[in-house]
XYZ file of C-alpha atoms in Angstrom:
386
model
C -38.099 5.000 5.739
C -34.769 6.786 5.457
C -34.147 9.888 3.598
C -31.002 9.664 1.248
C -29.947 11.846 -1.596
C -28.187 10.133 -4.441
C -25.876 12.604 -6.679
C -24.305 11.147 -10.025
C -22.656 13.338 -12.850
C -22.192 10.554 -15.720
C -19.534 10.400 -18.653
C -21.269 12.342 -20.828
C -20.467 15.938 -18.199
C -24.342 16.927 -18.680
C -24.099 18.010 -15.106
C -25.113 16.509 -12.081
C -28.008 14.383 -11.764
C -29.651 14.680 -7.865
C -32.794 12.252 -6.501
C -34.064 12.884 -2.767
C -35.871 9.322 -1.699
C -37.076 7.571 0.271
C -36.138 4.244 1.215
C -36.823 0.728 2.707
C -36.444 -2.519 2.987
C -32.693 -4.372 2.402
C -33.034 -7.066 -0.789
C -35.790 -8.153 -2.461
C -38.123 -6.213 0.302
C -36.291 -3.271 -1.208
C -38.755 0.064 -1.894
C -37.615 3.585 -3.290
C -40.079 6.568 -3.341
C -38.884 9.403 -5.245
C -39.753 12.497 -4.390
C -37.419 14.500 -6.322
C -35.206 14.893 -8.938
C -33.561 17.343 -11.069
C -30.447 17.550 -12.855
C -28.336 20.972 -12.061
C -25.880 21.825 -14.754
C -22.002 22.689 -14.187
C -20.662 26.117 -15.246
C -19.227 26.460 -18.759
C -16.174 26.872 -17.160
C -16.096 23.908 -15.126
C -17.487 21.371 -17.924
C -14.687 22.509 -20.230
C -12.307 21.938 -17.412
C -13.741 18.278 -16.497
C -13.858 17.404 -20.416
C -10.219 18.642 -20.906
C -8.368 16.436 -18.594
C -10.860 13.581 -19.206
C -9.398 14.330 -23.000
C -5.938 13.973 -21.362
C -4.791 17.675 -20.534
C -2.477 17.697 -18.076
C -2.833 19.553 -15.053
C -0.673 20.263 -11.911
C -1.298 18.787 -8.718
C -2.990 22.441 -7.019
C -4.887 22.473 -10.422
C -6.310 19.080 -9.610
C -6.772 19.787 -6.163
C -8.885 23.028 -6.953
C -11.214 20.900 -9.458
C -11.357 18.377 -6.967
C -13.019 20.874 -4.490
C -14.881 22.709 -7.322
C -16.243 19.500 -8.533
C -17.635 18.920 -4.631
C -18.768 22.055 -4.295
C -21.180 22.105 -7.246
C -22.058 18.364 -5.714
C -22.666 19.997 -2.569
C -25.091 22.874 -4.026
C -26.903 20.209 -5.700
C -27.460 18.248 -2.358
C -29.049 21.101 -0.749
C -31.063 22.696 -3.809
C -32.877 18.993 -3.777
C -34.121 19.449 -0.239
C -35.388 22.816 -1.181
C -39.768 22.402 0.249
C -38.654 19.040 1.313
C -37.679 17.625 4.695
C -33.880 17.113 5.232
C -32.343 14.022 4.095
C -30.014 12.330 6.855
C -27.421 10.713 4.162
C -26.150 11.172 0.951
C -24.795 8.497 -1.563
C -22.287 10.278 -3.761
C -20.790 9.098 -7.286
C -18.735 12.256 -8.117
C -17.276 12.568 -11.212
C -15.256 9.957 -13.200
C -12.272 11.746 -14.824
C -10.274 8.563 -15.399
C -10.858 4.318 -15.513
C -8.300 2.009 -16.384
C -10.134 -1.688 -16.120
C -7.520 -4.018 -14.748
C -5.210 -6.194 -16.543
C -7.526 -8.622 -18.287
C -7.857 -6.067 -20.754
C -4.072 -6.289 -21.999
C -2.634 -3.970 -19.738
C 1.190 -5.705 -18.971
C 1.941 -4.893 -15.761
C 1.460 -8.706 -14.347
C -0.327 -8.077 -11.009
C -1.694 -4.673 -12.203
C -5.154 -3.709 -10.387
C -7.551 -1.421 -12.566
C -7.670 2.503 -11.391
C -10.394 4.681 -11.057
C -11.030 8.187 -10.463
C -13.749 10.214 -8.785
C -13.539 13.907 -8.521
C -15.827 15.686 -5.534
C -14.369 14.591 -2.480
C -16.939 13.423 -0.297
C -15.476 14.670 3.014
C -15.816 18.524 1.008
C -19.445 17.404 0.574
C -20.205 16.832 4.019
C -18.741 19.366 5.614
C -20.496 22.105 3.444
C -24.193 20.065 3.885
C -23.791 19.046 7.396
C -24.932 15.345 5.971
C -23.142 12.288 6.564
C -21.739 11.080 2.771
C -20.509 8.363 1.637
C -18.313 8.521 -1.615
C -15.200 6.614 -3.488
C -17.573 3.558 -4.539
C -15.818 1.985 -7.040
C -12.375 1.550 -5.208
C -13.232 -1.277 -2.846
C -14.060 -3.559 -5.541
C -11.293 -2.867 -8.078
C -9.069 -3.570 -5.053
C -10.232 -7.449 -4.615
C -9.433 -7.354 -8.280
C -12.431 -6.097 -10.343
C -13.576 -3.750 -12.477
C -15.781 -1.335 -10.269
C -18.048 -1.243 -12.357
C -21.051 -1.072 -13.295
C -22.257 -0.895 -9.826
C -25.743 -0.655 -10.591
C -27.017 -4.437 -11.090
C -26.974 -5.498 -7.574
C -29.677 -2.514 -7.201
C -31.573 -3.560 -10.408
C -31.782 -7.056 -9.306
C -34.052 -5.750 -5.899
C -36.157 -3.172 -8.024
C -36.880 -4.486 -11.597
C -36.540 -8.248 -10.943
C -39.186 -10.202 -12.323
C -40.065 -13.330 -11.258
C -40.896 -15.283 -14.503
C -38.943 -12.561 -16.921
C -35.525 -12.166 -18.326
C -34.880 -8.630 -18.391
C -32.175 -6.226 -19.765
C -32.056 -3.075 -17.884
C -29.594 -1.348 -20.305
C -28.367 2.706 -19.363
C -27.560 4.573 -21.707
C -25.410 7.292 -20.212
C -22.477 8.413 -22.212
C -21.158 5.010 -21.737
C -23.601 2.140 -22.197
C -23.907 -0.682 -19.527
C -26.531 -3.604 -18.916
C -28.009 -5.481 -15.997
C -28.989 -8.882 -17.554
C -31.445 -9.900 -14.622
C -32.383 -13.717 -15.198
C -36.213 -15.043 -13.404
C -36.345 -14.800 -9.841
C -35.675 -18.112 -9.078
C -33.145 -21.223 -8.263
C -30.095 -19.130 -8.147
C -30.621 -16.114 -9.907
C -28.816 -13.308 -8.378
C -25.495 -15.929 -9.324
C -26.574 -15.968 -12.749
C -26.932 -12.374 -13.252
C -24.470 -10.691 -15.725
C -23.256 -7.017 -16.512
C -21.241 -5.317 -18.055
C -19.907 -2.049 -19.924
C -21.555 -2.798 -23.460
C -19.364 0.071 -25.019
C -20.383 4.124 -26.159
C -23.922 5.232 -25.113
C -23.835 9.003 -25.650
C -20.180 9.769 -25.393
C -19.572 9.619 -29.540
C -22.665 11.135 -30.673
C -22.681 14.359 -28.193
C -18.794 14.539 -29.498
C -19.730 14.351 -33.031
C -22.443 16.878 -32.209
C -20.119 19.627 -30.783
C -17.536 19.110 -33.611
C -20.273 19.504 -36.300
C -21.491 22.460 -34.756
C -18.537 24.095 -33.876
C -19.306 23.573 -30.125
C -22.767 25.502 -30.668
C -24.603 22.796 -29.681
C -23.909 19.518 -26.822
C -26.196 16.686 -28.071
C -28.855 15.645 -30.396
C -31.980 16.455 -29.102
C -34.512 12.848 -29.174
C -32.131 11.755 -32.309
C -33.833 14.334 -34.556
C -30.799 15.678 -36.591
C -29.460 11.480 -36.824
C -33.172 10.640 -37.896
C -32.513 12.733 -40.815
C -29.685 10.792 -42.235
C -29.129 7.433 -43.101
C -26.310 5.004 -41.372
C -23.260 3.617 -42.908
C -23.354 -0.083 -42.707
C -20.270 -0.627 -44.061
C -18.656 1.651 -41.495
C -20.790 0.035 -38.460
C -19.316 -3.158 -39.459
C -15.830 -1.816 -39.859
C -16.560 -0.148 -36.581
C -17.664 -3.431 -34.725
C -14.168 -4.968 -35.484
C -12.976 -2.991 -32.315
C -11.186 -5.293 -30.195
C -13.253 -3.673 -26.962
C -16.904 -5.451 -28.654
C -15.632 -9.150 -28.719
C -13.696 -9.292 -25.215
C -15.969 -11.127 -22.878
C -17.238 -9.889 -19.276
C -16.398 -8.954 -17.330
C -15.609 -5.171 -18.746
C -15.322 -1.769 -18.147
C -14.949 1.155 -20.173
C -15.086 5.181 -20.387
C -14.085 7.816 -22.515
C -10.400 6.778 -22.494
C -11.268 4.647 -25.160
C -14.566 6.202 -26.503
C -13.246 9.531 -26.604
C -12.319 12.394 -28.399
C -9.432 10.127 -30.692
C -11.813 7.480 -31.155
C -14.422 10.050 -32.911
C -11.363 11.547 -34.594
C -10.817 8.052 -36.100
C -14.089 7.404 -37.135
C -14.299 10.949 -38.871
C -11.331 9.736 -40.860
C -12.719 6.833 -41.463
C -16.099 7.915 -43.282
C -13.903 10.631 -45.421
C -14.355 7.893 -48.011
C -17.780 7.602 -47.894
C -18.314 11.743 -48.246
C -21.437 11.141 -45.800
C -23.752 14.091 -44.697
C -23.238 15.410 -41.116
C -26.271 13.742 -40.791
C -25.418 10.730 -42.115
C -22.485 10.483 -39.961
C -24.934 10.978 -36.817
C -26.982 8.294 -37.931
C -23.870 5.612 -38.101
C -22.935 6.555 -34.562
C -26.521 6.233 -33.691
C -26.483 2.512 -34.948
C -22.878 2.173 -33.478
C -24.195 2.103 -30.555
C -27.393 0.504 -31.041
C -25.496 -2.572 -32.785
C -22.817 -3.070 -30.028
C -25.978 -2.782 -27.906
C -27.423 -5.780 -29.817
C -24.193 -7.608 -30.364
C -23.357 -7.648 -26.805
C -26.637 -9.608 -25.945
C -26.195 -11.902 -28.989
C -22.725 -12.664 -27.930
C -22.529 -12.644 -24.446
C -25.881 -13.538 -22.510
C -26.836 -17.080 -21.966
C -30.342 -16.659 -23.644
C -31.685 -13.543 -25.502
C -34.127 -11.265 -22.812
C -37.833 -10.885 -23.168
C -38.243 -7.627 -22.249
C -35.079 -4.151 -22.419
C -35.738 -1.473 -20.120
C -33.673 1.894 -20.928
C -32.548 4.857 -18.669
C -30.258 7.567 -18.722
C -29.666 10.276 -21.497
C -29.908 7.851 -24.565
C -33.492 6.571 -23.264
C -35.035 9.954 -24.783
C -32.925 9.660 -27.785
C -36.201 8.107 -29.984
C -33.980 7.793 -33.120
C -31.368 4.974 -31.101
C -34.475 3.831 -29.244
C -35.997 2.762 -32.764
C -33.062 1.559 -34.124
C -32.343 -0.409 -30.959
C -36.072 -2.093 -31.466
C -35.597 -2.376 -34.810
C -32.560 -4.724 -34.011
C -33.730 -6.433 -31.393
C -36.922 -7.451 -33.622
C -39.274 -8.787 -31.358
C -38.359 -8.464 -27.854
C -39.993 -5.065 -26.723
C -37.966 -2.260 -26.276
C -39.350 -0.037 -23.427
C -38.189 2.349 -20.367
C -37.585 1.761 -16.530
C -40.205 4.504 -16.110
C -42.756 2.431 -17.533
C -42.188 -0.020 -14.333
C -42.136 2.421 -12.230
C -38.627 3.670 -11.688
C -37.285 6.613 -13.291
C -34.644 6.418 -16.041
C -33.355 10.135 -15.540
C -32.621 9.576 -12.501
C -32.421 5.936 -11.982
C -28.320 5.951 -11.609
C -28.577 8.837 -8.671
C -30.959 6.609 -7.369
C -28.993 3.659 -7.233
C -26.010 5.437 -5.706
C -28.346 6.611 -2.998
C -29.692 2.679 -2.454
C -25.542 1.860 -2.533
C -25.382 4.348 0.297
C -28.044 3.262 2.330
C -26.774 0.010 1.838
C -22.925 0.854 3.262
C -24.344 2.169 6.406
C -26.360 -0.905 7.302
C -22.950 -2.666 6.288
C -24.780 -4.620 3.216
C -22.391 -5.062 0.547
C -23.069 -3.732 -2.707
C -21.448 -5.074 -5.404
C -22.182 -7.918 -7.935
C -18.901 -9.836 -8.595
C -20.814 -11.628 -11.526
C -21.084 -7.988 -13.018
C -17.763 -6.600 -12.117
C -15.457 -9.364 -11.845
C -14.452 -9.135 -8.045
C -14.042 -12.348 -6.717
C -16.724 -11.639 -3.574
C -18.548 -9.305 -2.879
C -17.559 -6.282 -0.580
C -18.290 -3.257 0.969
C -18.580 0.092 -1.295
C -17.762 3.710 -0.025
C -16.512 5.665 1.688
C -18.314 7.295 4.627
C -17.406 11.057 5.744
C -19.015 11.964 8.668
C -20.777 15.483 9.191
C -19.571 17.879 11.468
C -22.152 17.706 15.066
């Protein structure tokens, strides 16, 4: 077994999401043992400053230098607060911060041989210097440099921990951006005929919509219970599903440069009309995302799954959790904890198994998921200081 800390902070900026484990195995021998996670939030101060210039603020170079090295050092504190009774890890697998992604140029972008661009605050060498642990960071850059999307990186670790082999499952996270791992049987071919893909907003619009309605006095919905309240739109959702982003086909990638602070600025405007109830308005986000949810699997996946296994945030909303089983009719609607894998912590995990994976020199991307035309090595490693 080999003791790895994975570190995530996801694109809704709830902080930073840290799992010690334990792991084994390489594919489909593959074994993770939690044996702790926690989620340590940023300083006011910092969130703000990591929500601005996702928002678009500009900021000079020494600016982004210093929240490059904040953003590692609250990584940092989180990789050694997770050890705390534990025994020390030997390697840590870290995500940072994504501040900007730009998918490449199959999404309309017109430079002709323009790659995508990605961003990760939290430099990794910062990280191991202050731990004294080996880290590997910068994931997503070898694969958009073959030519894909670098992202999601995630499926190549579902397929080895929630395969099933007579089951077609959806493992879909629902962070502030949503994505799915469409994982086929285990059989014949069937890490080829995986899919995934971003399916569009998970949290981003709703925590938004949340601050703006409360004049920034609260962050997020807690379970759905303020949306539960109200009653969606489906006019609007319909109107809403129109966006261009829902009907391009995968491979995709999105963030908050599209589902961001102007898109919930143009779906305010939108339901003026319809004079709905703040939470009204929180209940057609809610099915916003559950639809584009549901019309990405209609749409896109060669058959419909049999069973949808949520993590992240939007796993404890209950309201979008009914309202996604409500669409999906029939095919149970369940969590990645009730197979045994957490879904708070299920992303820090998988960027621990991506690390684990660099170091034995296993590649860890899924070009059916991101686009790249092979597959390739991902991170960077930064070795501690002897």
């Amino acid at each position: 077994m080999t003791r790895i800390i994975g570190l995530i902070s996801g694109t809704s900026v709830d902080g930073i999401d840290a799992a010690l484990v334990d792991i084994s195995g390489t594919d489909l021998d593959l074994k993770v043992e939690l044996l702790a996670g926690q989620t340590y939030p940023y300083s006011a101060e910092l969130r703000d400053s990591i929500l601005a210039v996702c928002a678009g603020k500009a900021i000079s170079m020494a600016e982004l230098a210093a929240l490059d090295d904040a953003i590692a050092f609250s990584f940092a504190q989180a990789a050694q607060n997770i050890q705390t009774n534990h025994q020390p890890a030997i390697l840590i697998g870290s995500h940072g911060q994504t501040v900007y992604h730009r998918p490449p140029q199959s999404q309309g972008f017109r430079q002709p041989q323009s790659l995508g661009y990605t961003l990760q605050l939290g430099r990794g060498e910062l990280i191991a210097s202050i731990t004294g642990i080996t880290t590997v960071s910068n994931f997503r850059v070898a694969d958009i440099a073959i030519g894909g999307h670098g992202a999601p990186l995630v499926p190549r670790v579902d397929a080895y921990l929630l395969s099933h082999p007579e089951e077609a499952r959806c493992i879909q996270n629902l962070g502030g951006i949503g994505n799915v791992a469409y994982i086929p049987p285990r059989r014949d071919n069937w890490l080829e005929k995986m899919r995934g893909w971003d399916t569009g907003p998970g949290n981003s619009l709703l925590d938004l919509a949340v601050a703006h309605l409360t004049n920034g006095d609260k962050k997020y919905d807690e379970d759905g219970k303020w949306a539960a309240t109200g009653s969606p739109c489906q006019s609007l959702v319909e109107q809403w599903l129109q966006q261009d982003y829902f009907h391009l086909p995968p491979p995709k990638s999105t963030g908050r440069e599209l589902f961001g602070v102007d898109y919930l600025n143009q779906c305010l405007k939108d339901a003026g009309p319809y004079q709905l109830s703040p939470a009204d308005f929180l209940a057609t986000l809610t099915e916003l995302t559950a639809a584009s949810v549901v019309h990405s699997y209609q749409t896109f996946l060669p058959q419909m799954p049999q069973r949808v296994f949520l993590c992240g945030g939007g796993s404890r909303n209950l309201y979008l959790k009914e309202r996604l089983q409500s669409l999906l009719k029939a095919i149970p609607v369940l969590t990645t904890d009730e197979v045994g894998l957490s879904g708070d912590f299920k992303e820090a995990i998988a960027f621990a198994v991506l690390a684990y994976w660099r170091q034995l020199n296993i590649p860890g991307n899924l070009p059916s998921a991101t686009g790249a035309p092979h597959e390739v090595l991902l991170g960077e490693i930064h070795l501690a200081k002897k």
